[in-house]
Short mmCIF file of C-alpha atoms in Angstrom, two decimals:
data_model
loop_
_atom_site.label_atom_id
_atom_site.label_comp_id
_atom_site.label_asym_id
_atom_site.label_seq_id
_atom_site.Cartn_x
_atom_site.Cartn_y
_atom_site.Cartn_z
CA UNK A 1 136.79 86.89 92.39
CA UNK A 2 136.63 90.45 91.07
CA UNK A 3 133.42 92.19 92.27
CA UNK A 4 134.20 95.64 90.15
CA UNK A 5 135.10 97.45 93.19
CA UNK A 6 137.58 98.93 91.97
CA UNK A 7 135.31 100.97 89.32
CA UNK A 8 134.01 103.95 91.83
CA UNK A 9 134.02 103.49 95.55
CA UNK A 10 130.98 105.55 95.92
CA UNK A 11 131.84 107.11 99.60
CA UNK A 12 134.97 108.13 98.44
CA UNK A 13 134.40 110.18 95.18
CA UNK A 14 130.23 110.39 94.48
CA UNK A 15 127.77 109.76 91.73
CA UNK A 16 128.92 112.44 89.69
CA UNK A 17 131.82 110.30 88.51
CA UNK A 18 130.72 107.81 87.91
CA UNK A 19 132.11 106.28 84.72
CA UNK A 20 128.37 104.72 83.37
CA UNK A 21 130.15 103.69 79.62
CA UNK A 22 132.49 101.59 81.93
CA UNK A 23 129.81 100.42 84.16
CA UNK A 24 127.71 99.41 81.27
CA UNK A 25 130.51 97.64 79.68
CA UNK A 26 130.96 95.55 83.17
CA UNK A 27 127.00 94.15 83.45
CA UNK A 28 127.12 93.73 79.48
CA UNK A 29 130.31 91.23 79.98
CA UNK A 30 128.48 89.24 82.50
CA UNK A 31 125.67 89.22 80.64
CA UNK A 32 126.71 87.82 77.35
CA UNK A 33 128.69 85.42 80.18
CA UNK A 34 125.38 83.99 81.73
CA UNK A 35 124.37 83.64 78.27
CA UNK A 36 126.96 81.76 77.21
CA UNK A 37 126.63 79.99 80.34
CA UNK A 38 122.76 79.35 80.05
CA UNK A 39 123.26 77.89 76.46
CA UNK A 40 125.79 75.37 77.90
CA UNK A 41 123.78 73.95 80.56
CA UNK A 42 125.95 75.39 83.13
CA UNK A 43 123.66 75.84 86.26
CA UNK A 44 126.37 76.34 88.54
CA UNK A 45 128.46 79.03 86.50
CA UNK A 46 124.92 80.31 86.19
CA UNK A 47 124.23 81.47 89.80
CA UNK A 48 127.95 82.50 90.10
CA UNK A 49 127.98 84.57 87.81
CA UNK A 50 124.65 86.27 89.12
CA UNK A 51 125.88 86.11 91.94
CA UNK A 52 128.54 88.37 91.14
CA UNK A 53 126.74 91.34 89.09
CA UNK A 54 123.68 91.50 91.59
CA UNK A 55 127.54 92.54 94.27
CA UNK A 56 129.00 94.30 91.85
CA UNK A 57 129.46 98.12 92.13
CA UNK A 58 128.50 98.35 88.66
CA UNK A 59 124.95 96.20 89.01
CA UNK A 60 124.35 98.45 92.45
CA UNK A 61 124.89 101.69 90.27
CA UNK A 62 122.98 101.04 86.91
CA UNK A 63 120.02 100.04 89.45
CA UNK A 64 120.07 103.05 91.42
CA UNK A 65 120.39 104.87 88.21
CA UNK A 66 117.46 103.84 86.44
CA UNK A 67 114.60 103.99 89.47
CA UNK A 68 116.17 107.06 90.09
CA UNK A 69 116.08 108.40 86.34
CA UNK A 70 112.71 106.89 85.06
CA UNK A 71 108.78 108.19 85.18
CA UNK A 72 108.49 107.29 88.55
CA UNK A 73 111.28 108.54 89.98
CA UNK A 74 108.99 111.03 91.70
CA UNK A 75 105.77 108.41 93.32
CA UNK A 76 107.54 107.08 96.61
CA UNK A 77 106.34 104.25 98.39
CA UNK A 78 105.04 103.72 101.66
CA UNK A 79 107.92 105.18 103.36
CA UNK A 80 107.00 108.35 101.04
CA UNK A 81 111.52 108.43 100.62
CA UNK A 82 112.57 109.60 97.03
CA UNK A 83 115.91 109.64 96.16
CA UNK A 84 116.42 113.61 94.32
CA UNK A 85 119.79 113.97 95.22
CA UNK A 86 123.27 113.44 94.28
CA UNK A 87 124.52 112.31 97.75
CA UNK A 88 121.10 110.22 98.21
CA UNK A 89 121.77 108.05 95.16
CA UNK A 90 125.41 107.61 95.90
CA UNK A 91 124.04 106.35 99.56
CA UNK A 92 121.62 104.13 98.00
CA UNK A 93 124.28 101.81 96.09
CA UNK A 94 126.12 101.18 98.99
CA UNK A 95 122.84 100.20 101.07
CA UNK A 96 122.06 97.50 98.53
CA UNK A 97 122.69 94.27 100.10
CA UNK A 98 121.21 91.17 100.24
CA UNK A 99 122.57 90.51 104.06
CA UNK A 100 119.60 92.13 106.09
CA UNK A 101 117.38 92.62 103.26
CA UNK A 102 114.15 93.10 104.01
CA UNK A 103 111.55 94.15 101.75
CA UNK A 104 108.19 96.94 102.96
CA UNK A 105 105.32 96.51 101.35
CA UNK A 106 103.74 97.73 98.43
CA UNK A 107 101.01 101.01 98.51
CA UNK A 108 98.34 99.60 95.93
CA UNK A 109 96.43 102.18 94.50
CA UNK A 110 93.77 101.42 91.45
CA UNK A 111 94.70 102.55 87.54
CA UNK A 112 91.59 102.94 85.06
CA UNK A 113 90.82 100.43 82.67
CA UNK A 114 88.22 99.71 80.01
CA UNK A 115 84.59 99.17 81.43
CA UNK A 116 84.53 101.48 84.39
CA UNK A 117 86.73 98.73 85.22
CA UNK A 118 90.48 98.96 87.10
CA UNK A 119 93.89 97.06 88.08
CA UNK A 120 95.89 96.83 91.23
CA UNK A 121 99.05 98.54 90.31
CA UNK A 122 101.80 98.24 93.68
CA UNK A 123 104.19 100.90 94.18
CA UNK A 124 107.24 99.61 96.13
CA UNK A 125 109.41 101.97 98.27
CA UNK A 126 112.85 102.99 96.14
CA UNK A 127 115.39 101.07 97.60
CA UNK A 128 113.21 97.37 96.52
CA UNK A 129 112.49 98.98 93.28
CA UNK A 130 116.26 99.29 93.66
CA UNK A 131 117.14 95.95 94.09
CA UNK A 132 114.00 94.51 91.71
CA UNK A 133 116.48 96.21 89.34
CA UNK A 134 119.92 95.02 90.63
CA UNK A 135 118.40 91.02 90.23
CA UNK A 136 116.72 92.26 87.06
CA UNK A 137 120.10 92.19 84.64
CA UNK A 138 120.83 88.79 85.96
CA UNK A 139 117.59 87.30 85.36
CA UNK A 140 116.74 89.12 81.85
CA UNK A 141 119.90 86.98 80.36
CA UNK A 142 118.83 83.49 81.54
CA UNK A 143 114.93 84.68 79.85
CA UNK A 144 115.49 86.19 76.96
CA UNK A 145 117.67 82.56 75.49
CA UNK A 146 114.76 80.63 77.02
CA UNK A 147 112.25 82.45 76.12
CA UNK A 148 109.96 81.00 73.12
CA UNK A 149 110.47 82.60 69.38
CA UNK A 150 107.45 84.25 69.45
CA UNK A 151 106.62 85.69 72.63
CA UNK A 152 107.19 89.92 72.30
CA UNK A 153 105.67 91.74 75.37
CA UNK A 154 107.84 93.40 77.81
CA UNK A 155 111.49 92.11 76.10
CA UNK A 156 114.14 94.09 74.96
CA UNK A 157 114.24 95.08 70.89
CA UNK A 158 110.75 93.43 70.60
CA UNK A 159 107.68 95.72 70.52
CA UNK A 160 103.75 95.24 69.53
CA UNK A 161 104.37 95.78 65.97
CA UNK A 162 106.66 92.98 65.88
CA UNK A 163 104.07 90.57 67.30
CA UNK A 164 101.34 92.13 64.65
CA UNK A 165 103.69 91.01 61.21
CA UNK A 166 103.83 87.79 62.84
CA UNK A 167 99.62 87.90 63.56
CA UNK A 168 99.96 88.97 59.20
CA UNK A 169 102.64 86.27 58.07
CA UNK A 170 100.26 83.34 60.34
CA UNK A 171 97.59 84.63 58.46
CA UNK A 172 97.63 86.74 55.24
CA UNK A 173 98.10 83.82 52.81
CA UNK A 174 95.01 81.52 50.82
CA UNK A 175 95.98 78.94 52.34
CA UNK A 176 97.41 79.61 55.95
CA UNK A 177 94.79 79.71 59.01
CA UNK A 178 91.19 80.71 59.37
CA UNK A 179 90.63 79.47 62.84
CA UNK A 180 91.86 81.99 65.70
CA UNK A 181 91.55 81.23 69.22
CA UNK A 182 91.84 84.24 71.43
CA UNK A 183 93.04 83.53 74.76
CA UNK A 184 92.76 85.64 77.77
CA UNK A 185 93.77 84.55 81.09
CA UNK A 186 92.26 85.62 84.20
CA UNK A 187 93.77 88.02 86.37
CA UNK A 188 97.24 86.49 85.07
CA UNK A 189 99.62 89.13 87.30
CA UNK A 190 97.79 88.68 90.47
CA UNK A 191 97.26 84.60 90.50
CA UNK A 192 100.43 83.55 89.22
CA UNK A 193 101.63 80.73 92.16
CA UNK A 194 104.31 81.55 94.09
CA UNK A 195 105.15 78.07 94.60
CA UNK A 196 105.26 77.86 91.26
CA UNK A 197 108.07 81.01 90.84
CA UNK A 198 110.00 80.30 92.83
CA UNK A 199 111.07 76.54 91.94
CA UNK A 200 111.40 77.34 88.66
CA UNK A 201 112.75 80.73 88.38
CA UNK A 202 116.35 81.00 88.01
CA UNK A 203 117.13 83.80 90.37
CA UNK A 204 117.93 84.24 94.05
CA UNK A 205 115.08 81.82 95.89
CA UNK A 206 115.51 83.66 99.25
CA UNK A 207 115.20 87.51 97.74
CA UNK A 208 112.76 86.59 95.53
CA UNK A 209 110.43 85.36 98.15
CA UNK A 210 110.81 88.20 100.20
CA UNK A 211 109.55 90.32 97.08
CA UNK A 212 106.66 88.03 96.53
CA UNK A 213 105.21 87.64 100.43
CA UNK A 214 105.97 91.59 101.12
CA UNK A 215 102.21 92.69 101.26
CA UNK A 216 100.54 95.73 100.25
CA UNK A 217 99.07 98.22 101.94
CA UNK A 218 95.57 100.59 100.78
CA UNK A 219 94.04 102.41 103.28
CA UNK A 220 96.27 102.28 105.87
CA UNK A 221 95.98 98.51 105.79
CA UNK A 222 98.29 95.41 105.24
CA UNK A 223 97.28 92.79 103.61
CA UNK A 224 99.19 89.44 102.67
CA UNK A 225 99.62 88.55 98.97
CA UNK A 226 99.48 84.64 98.50
CA UNK A 227 99.75 84.65 94.63
CA UNK A 228 100.32 86.21 91.75
CA UNK A 229 103.90 89.03 91.22
CA UNK A 230 102.40 92.64 91.84
CA UNK A 231 101.63 94.75 88.70
CA UNK A 232 104.36 97.89 89.13
CA UNK A 233 107.54 96.21 90.44
CA UNK A 234 110.67 96.34 87.89
CA UNK A 235 110.89 93.14 87.59
CA UNK A 236 107.52 90.94 87.72
CA UNK A 237 107.24 91.57 83.81
CA UNK A 238 110.36 89.13 83.44
CA UNK A 239 108.88 86.89 85.79
CA UNK A 240 105.10 86.61 83.70
CA UNK A 241 106.81 86.04 80.48
CA UNK A 242 109.44 83.68 82.25
CA UNK A 243 106.24 81.61 83.61
CA UNK A 244 104.19 81.57 80.25
CA UNK A 245 107.75 80.65 78.57
CA UNK A 246 107.27 77.02 77.57
CA UNK A 247 103.96 77.86 75.40
CA UNK A 248 105.31 77.01 72.35
CA UNK A 249 107.07 73.47 73.40
CA UNK A 250 103.82 72.29 74.90
CA UNK A 251 101.75 73.01 72.42
CA UNK A 252 104.78 71.31 69.71
CA UNK A 253 104.72 67.90 72.12
CA UNK A 254 101.10 67.58 71.67
CA UNK A 255 101.42 68.37 68.06
CA UNK A 256 105.29 67.03 66.86
CA UNK A 257 102.75 66.41 62.78
CA UNK A 258 101.15 69.44 63.20
CA UNK A 259 102.75 70.60 60.17
CA UNK A 260 102.74 67.64 58.06
CA UNK A 261 98.72 67.03 58.96
CA UNK A 262 98.00 70.09 58.21
CA UNK A 263 96.50 71.56 61.11
CA UNK A 264 98.77 75.09 59.98
CA UNK A 265 98.81 75.66 63.81
CA UNK A 266 100.82 79.25 65.13
CA UNK A 267 101.29 81.22 68.39
CA UNK A 268 102.35 84.83 68.68
CA UNK A 269 102.22 85.82 72.46
CA UNK A 270 102.65 90.02 73.91
CA UNK A 271 102.72 88.53 77.64
CA UNK A 272 99.65 87.35 78.99
CA UNK A 273 97.41 88.62 75.62
CA UNK A 274 98.18 85.44 73.47
CA UNK A 275 96.35 83.70 70.19
CA UNK A 276 96.50 80.10 68.28
CA UNK A 277 95.56 79.28 64.70
CA UNK A 278 94.32 76.37 63.84
CA UNK A 279 92.91 74.64 60.55
CA UNK A 280 89.10 74.22 62.07
CA UNK A 281 87.43 75.90 64.89
CA UNK A 282 86.79 72.01 66.29
CA UNK A 283 90.15 71.25 66.39
CA UNK A 284 90.94 74.56 68.42
CA UNK A 285 88.53 73.84 71.10
CA UNK A 286 88.53 70.20 71.51
CA UNK A 287 92.08 69.37 71.14
CA UNK A 288 94.24 73.29 71.78
CA UNK A 289 92.11 74.22 74.50
CA UNK A 290 92.79 70.99 76.81
CA UNK A 291 96.63 71.63 76.61
CA UNK A 292 96.45 75.24 77.68
CA UNK A 293 94.66 74.74 80.40
CA UNK A 294 96.78 72.10 81.51
CA UNK A 295 99.78 74.51 81.15
CA UNK A 296 98.52 77.20 82.62
CA UNK A 297 96.89 74.93 85.52
CA UNK A 298 100.55 74.24 86.58
CA UNK A 299 101.10 77.82 87.49
CA UNK A 300 98.24 78.32 89.23
CA UNK A 301 96.35 80.48 85.54
CA UNK A 302 93.19 79.72 84.36
CA UNK A 303 91.85 81.08 81.02
CA UNK A 304 88.86 83.42 81.38
CA UNK A 305 85.57 81.99 79.60
CA UNK A 306 84.13 85.04 79.14
CA UNK A 307 86.91 86.48 77.52
CA UNK A 308 88.49 83.13 75.19
CA UNK A 309 86.82 82.30 72.01
CA UNK A 310 86.88 80.84 69.16
CA UNK A 311 87.07 83.13 66.14
CA UNK A 312 86.42 82.67 61.64
CA UNK A 313 89.60 85.64 60.27
CA UNK A 314 85.95 86.24 57.64
CA UNK A 315 85.05 87.91 61.33
CA UNK A 316 88.02 89.22 62.34
CA UNK A 317 89.48 89.81 66.29
CA UNK A 318 91.11 92.50 68.24
CA UNK A 319 94.70 92.25 69.57
CA UNK A 320 97.02 94.66 70.69
CA UNK A 321 94.86 97.60 69.83
CA UNK A 322 93.83 96.14 66.38
CA UNK A 323 91.07 94.48 64.46
CA UNK A 324 92.67 91.71 62.09
CA UNK A 325 89.89 90.50 59.08
CA UNK A 326 90.09 89.17 56.24
CA UNK A 327 87.97 91.26 53.43
CA UNK A 328 87.35 89.18 50.29
CA UNK A 329 90.72 86.98 50.83
CA UNK A 330 92.63 90.20 51.82
CA UNK A 331 93.62 90.38 55.27
CA UNK A 332 93.67 93.97 56.71
CA UNK A 333 95.22 95.02 59.72
CA UNK A 334 93.28 98.46 61.07
CA UNK A 335 93.22 100.06 64.69
CA UNK A 336 90.08 98.94 66.78
CA UNK A 337 87.18 100.60 67.11
CA UNK A 338 87.84 100.36 71.12
CA UNK A 339 91.43 101.68 70.02
CA UNK A 340 89.73 104.52 68.24
CA UNK A 341 87.34 105.72 70.41
CA UNK A 342 89.91 105.82 73.33
CA UNK A 343 91.74 107.64 72.06
CA UNK A 344 89.28 110.00 71.12
CA UNK A 345 87.82 110.06 74.20
CA UNK A 346 91.49 111.38 75.87
CA UNK A 347 91.98 114.14 72.90
CA UNK A 348 88.11 115.33 73.55
CA UNK A 349 88.83 115.18 77.54
CA UNK A 350 91.66 117.22 77.18
CA UNK A 351 90.17 120.10 74.60
CA UNK A 352 87.50 120.06 77.21
CA UNK A 353 89.75 120.60 80.10
CA UNK A 354 91.81 123.87 79.10
CA UNK A 355 88.56 125.86 77.79
CA UNK A 356 90.29 128.44 78.93
CA UNK A 357 93.82 127.74 78.24
CA UNK A 358 96.18 129.15 75.22
CA UNK A 359 95.80 127.58 72.26
CA UNK A 360 99.59 127.02 72.50
CA UNK A 361 99.46 125.46 75.44
CA UNK A 362 96.87 122.82 73.66
CA UNK A 363 98.66 122.08 71.05
CA UNK A 364 102.18 121.08 73.46
CA UNK A 365 99.69 118.96 75.11
CA UNK A 366 97.55 117.45 72.01
CA UNK A 367 100.56 116.86 69.89
CA UNK A 368 102.50 114.19 72.04
CA UNK A 369 99.04 111.95 71.87
CA UNK A 370 98.54 112.23 68.54
CA UNK A 371 101.54 111.50 67.10
CA UNK A 372 102.56 109.08 69.33
CA UNK A 373 99.04 107.43 68.44
CA UNK A 374 99.55 108.01 64.55
CA UNK A 375 103.05 106.51 65.07
CA UNK A 376 102.08 103.02 67.22
CA UNK A 377 99.74 102.31 64.34
CA UNK A 378 101.93 103.44 61.43
CA UNK A 379 102.61 99.86 60.04
CA UNK A 380 99.35 98.94 59.40
CA UNK A 381 96.49 100.13 56.93
CA UNK A 382 95.21 103.01 58.82
CA UNK A 383 95.96 106.30 56.63
CA UNK A 384 91.74 106.06 56.36
CA UNK A 385 91.70 106.22 60.06
CA UNK A 386 94.32 109.24 60.60
CA UNK A 387 92.15 111.09 58.26
CA UNK A 388 89.16 110.67 60.09
CA UNK A 389 90.56 111.23 63.55
CA UNK A 390 92.11 114.42 62.21
CA UNK A 391 88.56 115.49 61.36
CA UNK A 392 87.18 114.69 64.35
CA UNK A 393 89.37 116.41 65.98
CA UNK A 394 89.13 119.87 63.76
CA UNK A 395 85.41 119.62 64.84
CA UNK A 396 86.40 119.45 68.58
CA UNK A 397 89.00 122.31 68.47
CA UNK A 398 86.39 124.67 66.19
CA UNK A 399 83.58 124.04 68.82
CA UNK A 400 86.74 124.93 71.32
CA UNK A 401 87.06 127.87 69.33
CA UNK A 402 83.53 128.99 69.04
CA UNK A 403 82.87 128.84 73.05
CA UNK A 404 85.78 130.73 73.87
CA UNK A 405 84.17 134.09 71.78
CA UNK A 406 80.26 133.50 71.50
CA UNK A 407 79.51 136.96 69.85
CA UNK A 408 82.74 136.85 67.55
CA UNK A 409 81.86 135.99 63.68
CA UNK A 410 82.85 133.10 62.44
CA UNK A 411 85.33 134.40 60.10
CA UNK A 412 86.84 136.30 63.27
CA UNK A 413 87.18 132.64 64.73
CA UNK A 414 88.95 131.07 61.93
CA UNK A 415 91.57 134.20 61.23
CA UNK A 416 92.24 133.95 64.81
CA UNK A 417 93.39 130.01 65.55
CA UNK A 418 93.36 128.50 62.39
CA UNK A 419 95.66 129.63 59.46
CA UNK A 420 96.22 128.26 55.78
CA UNK A 421 99.64 127.01 55.54
CA UNK A 422 100.94 126.87 51.85
CA UNK A 423 97.89 124.56 50.48
CA UNK A 424 96.47 123.66 53.38
CA UNK A 425 93.93 125.54 55.40
CA UNK A 426 91.99 125.52 58.17
CA UNK A 427 95.73 124.70 60.55
CA UNK A 428 95.46 124.98 63.99
CA UNK A 429 98.41 127.69 64.54
CA UNK A 430 99.47 129.49 67.47
CA UNK A 431 102.84 131.62 67.75
CA UNK A 432 105.58 130.79 69.89
CA UNK A 433 105.25 133.43 72.85
CA UNK A 434 109.13 132.91 73.95
CA UNK A 435 110.13 133.38 69.64
CA UNK A 436 107.96 135.72 67.95
CA UNK A 437 108.36 134.22 64.61
CA UNK A 438 108.71 130.81 65.33
CA UNK A 439 105.00 129.57 65.29
CA UNK A 440 103.07 125.49 66.01
CA UNK A 441 100.73 124.06 64.57
CA UNK A 442 98.54 120.87 65.75
CA UNK A 443 100.37 117.60 64.27
CA UNK A 444 97.48 115.94 61.69
CA UNK A 445 97.98 112.14 62.17
CA UNK A 446 97.10 111.70 57.96
CA UNK A 447 101.25 112.65 57.49
CA UNK A 448 102.31 110.55 59.04
CA UNK A 449 103.47 108.04 56.80
CA UNK A 450 103.09 104.26 56.58
CA UNK A 451 105.19 101.13 56.42
CA UNK A 452 105.93 98.25 56.81
CA UNK A 453 107.48 97.06 60.14
CA UNK A 454 110.23 94.07 59.35
CA UNK A 455 110.18 91.94 62.57
CA UNK A 456 112.52 90.76 64.34
CA UNK A 457 114.55 87.40 64.13
CA UNK A 458 112.78 84.78 66.74
CA UNK A 459 116.12 83.71 68.04
CA UNK A 460 118.31 86.95 67.79
CA UNK A 461 118.83 87.46 72.12
CA UNK A 462 120.18 91.29 72.39
CA UNK A 463 122.36 89.80 75.53
CA UNK A 464 124.53 87.38 72.87
CA UNK A 465 127.23 88.84 71.38
CA UNK A 466 126.58 86.32 68.51
CA UNK A 467 123.42 88.92 67.68
CA UNK A 468 125.26 91.80 68.20
CA UNK A 469 126.23 92.85 64.75
CA UNK A 470 122.70 92.37 63.38
CA UNK A 471 120.87 94.35 66.52
CA UNK A 472 123.83 96.95 65.08
CA UNK A 473 122.22 97.08 61.44
CA UNK A 474 118.43 96.53 63.14
CA UNK A 475 119.50 99.71 65.39
CA UNK A 476 121.22 101.77 62.41
CA UNK A 477 118.00 101.17 59.69
CA UNK A 478 115.46 102.26 62.11
CA UNK A 479 117.63 105.53 63.25
CA UNK A 480 117.41 106.60 59.60
CA UNK A 481 113.79 105.47 58.72
CA UNK A 482 113.50 108.21 62.04
CA UNK A 483 115.57 110.46 60.76
CA UNK A 484 113.43 110.64 57.23
CA UNK A 485 110.93 111.16 58.97
CA UNK A 486 111.99 113.87 61.36
CA UNK A 487 113.15 115.67 58.31
CA UNK A 488 110.25 115.18 56.01
CA UNK A 489 107.70 118.50 55.40
CA UNK A 490 104.77 117.52 54.13
CA UNK A 491 103.12 118.62 51.52
CA UNK A 492 101.76 122.13 52.11
CA UNK A 493 102.62 121.96 55.82
CA UNK A 494 104.34 125.32 57.58
CA UNK A 495 107.90 124.62 58.15
CA UNK A 496 109.04 125.75 61.72
CA UNK A 497 111.28 128.71 61.61
#
């Protein structure tokens, strides 16, 4: 059995000479074989292929590359160790062994959440992250093959935009469902049953049990973990998705004649956030809710009674940062008020924290946030919101500029910080100090073009070679759109030299 150790022995040649193209091809080939074996129901072969991938040099090298090159590469766990040098990364590849492996406790931190709440985050040590990144490619092909068609969260090639388009498809027409069950799972990641995970997740049971029972350290005290999969672990989103996969099948089994009877039942899920549509409030409350409760109960999960509600489409509901509502029979998806408020609060906090910063530095901090938020909402009815956000940002910047020069006139302040470019006035613009001939302007969200997103096909599997041509065509189309968007110069805007 070839474990592909011949690709490049780490102790002999080192990190710098690894052939990453060949490494990725080998891993993808094994993943494709896992998909085929899963589709054929050959569980023994699936396990053998998983063992082959997790014991291969290619799998280990990619795992180390992932954890040492992502955004959290400089965030250590309880052992304070990071892999910052090629030698450390090379040694890390050799250290990823199943025999004798014992994970260390997680470092517990809390990140802000809505309404002054916090969300616990578990930070594993680098080696445990790498071990999870090693077993993830062996589990993900199975998860993608068996996943619900309308599940879009934390899955390759899928996004919130796909979930939004599915919501539109289920609710836009006049004869579509009028009632929506907004389901909220109470502390999903923290309460998933360990017993259910160990019994049902097709991955090395010994390794999985060690991850689940590793515990966490908070304020120098060790706490055990009796349930849940820690938020912050690389493999946790896939475990949560696989826990909830089967929800579509449960509903289809409970209501086999839903389409013929006009029940208008559809489900859209993004990880632990999901909605179920129906023809009446009573049916959703009395028939669908018990099915959901029974399904979740087996997995140690419960619905939050405070946040789970049934809403008529004319009242609208919030989902993934959007408000989805029908106005006089026409469905519109807009940025939700809560999402707008959070976005503006973040922008204002940055402006307030940079009272004495250079204008160029402030522009560099604000542009990624403004551009990212606008790109997230560019598929929905957001043009009017973009213009309103721009006006609010301008007001905050005008106050920022006037505060810096309390004894100067408004005309002087405008001339210093706001320029005229083409037919546009009041452009917040600064000269690049490293290149005096280059100027940078603040991004205007209203310049973002609104374009409908093309939803991914429900059965598409990025690990299945049968879908290779489909995904290549989809990526090429997205690259073409991105190029056109980057090359587009907004009317009257100043083109950087």
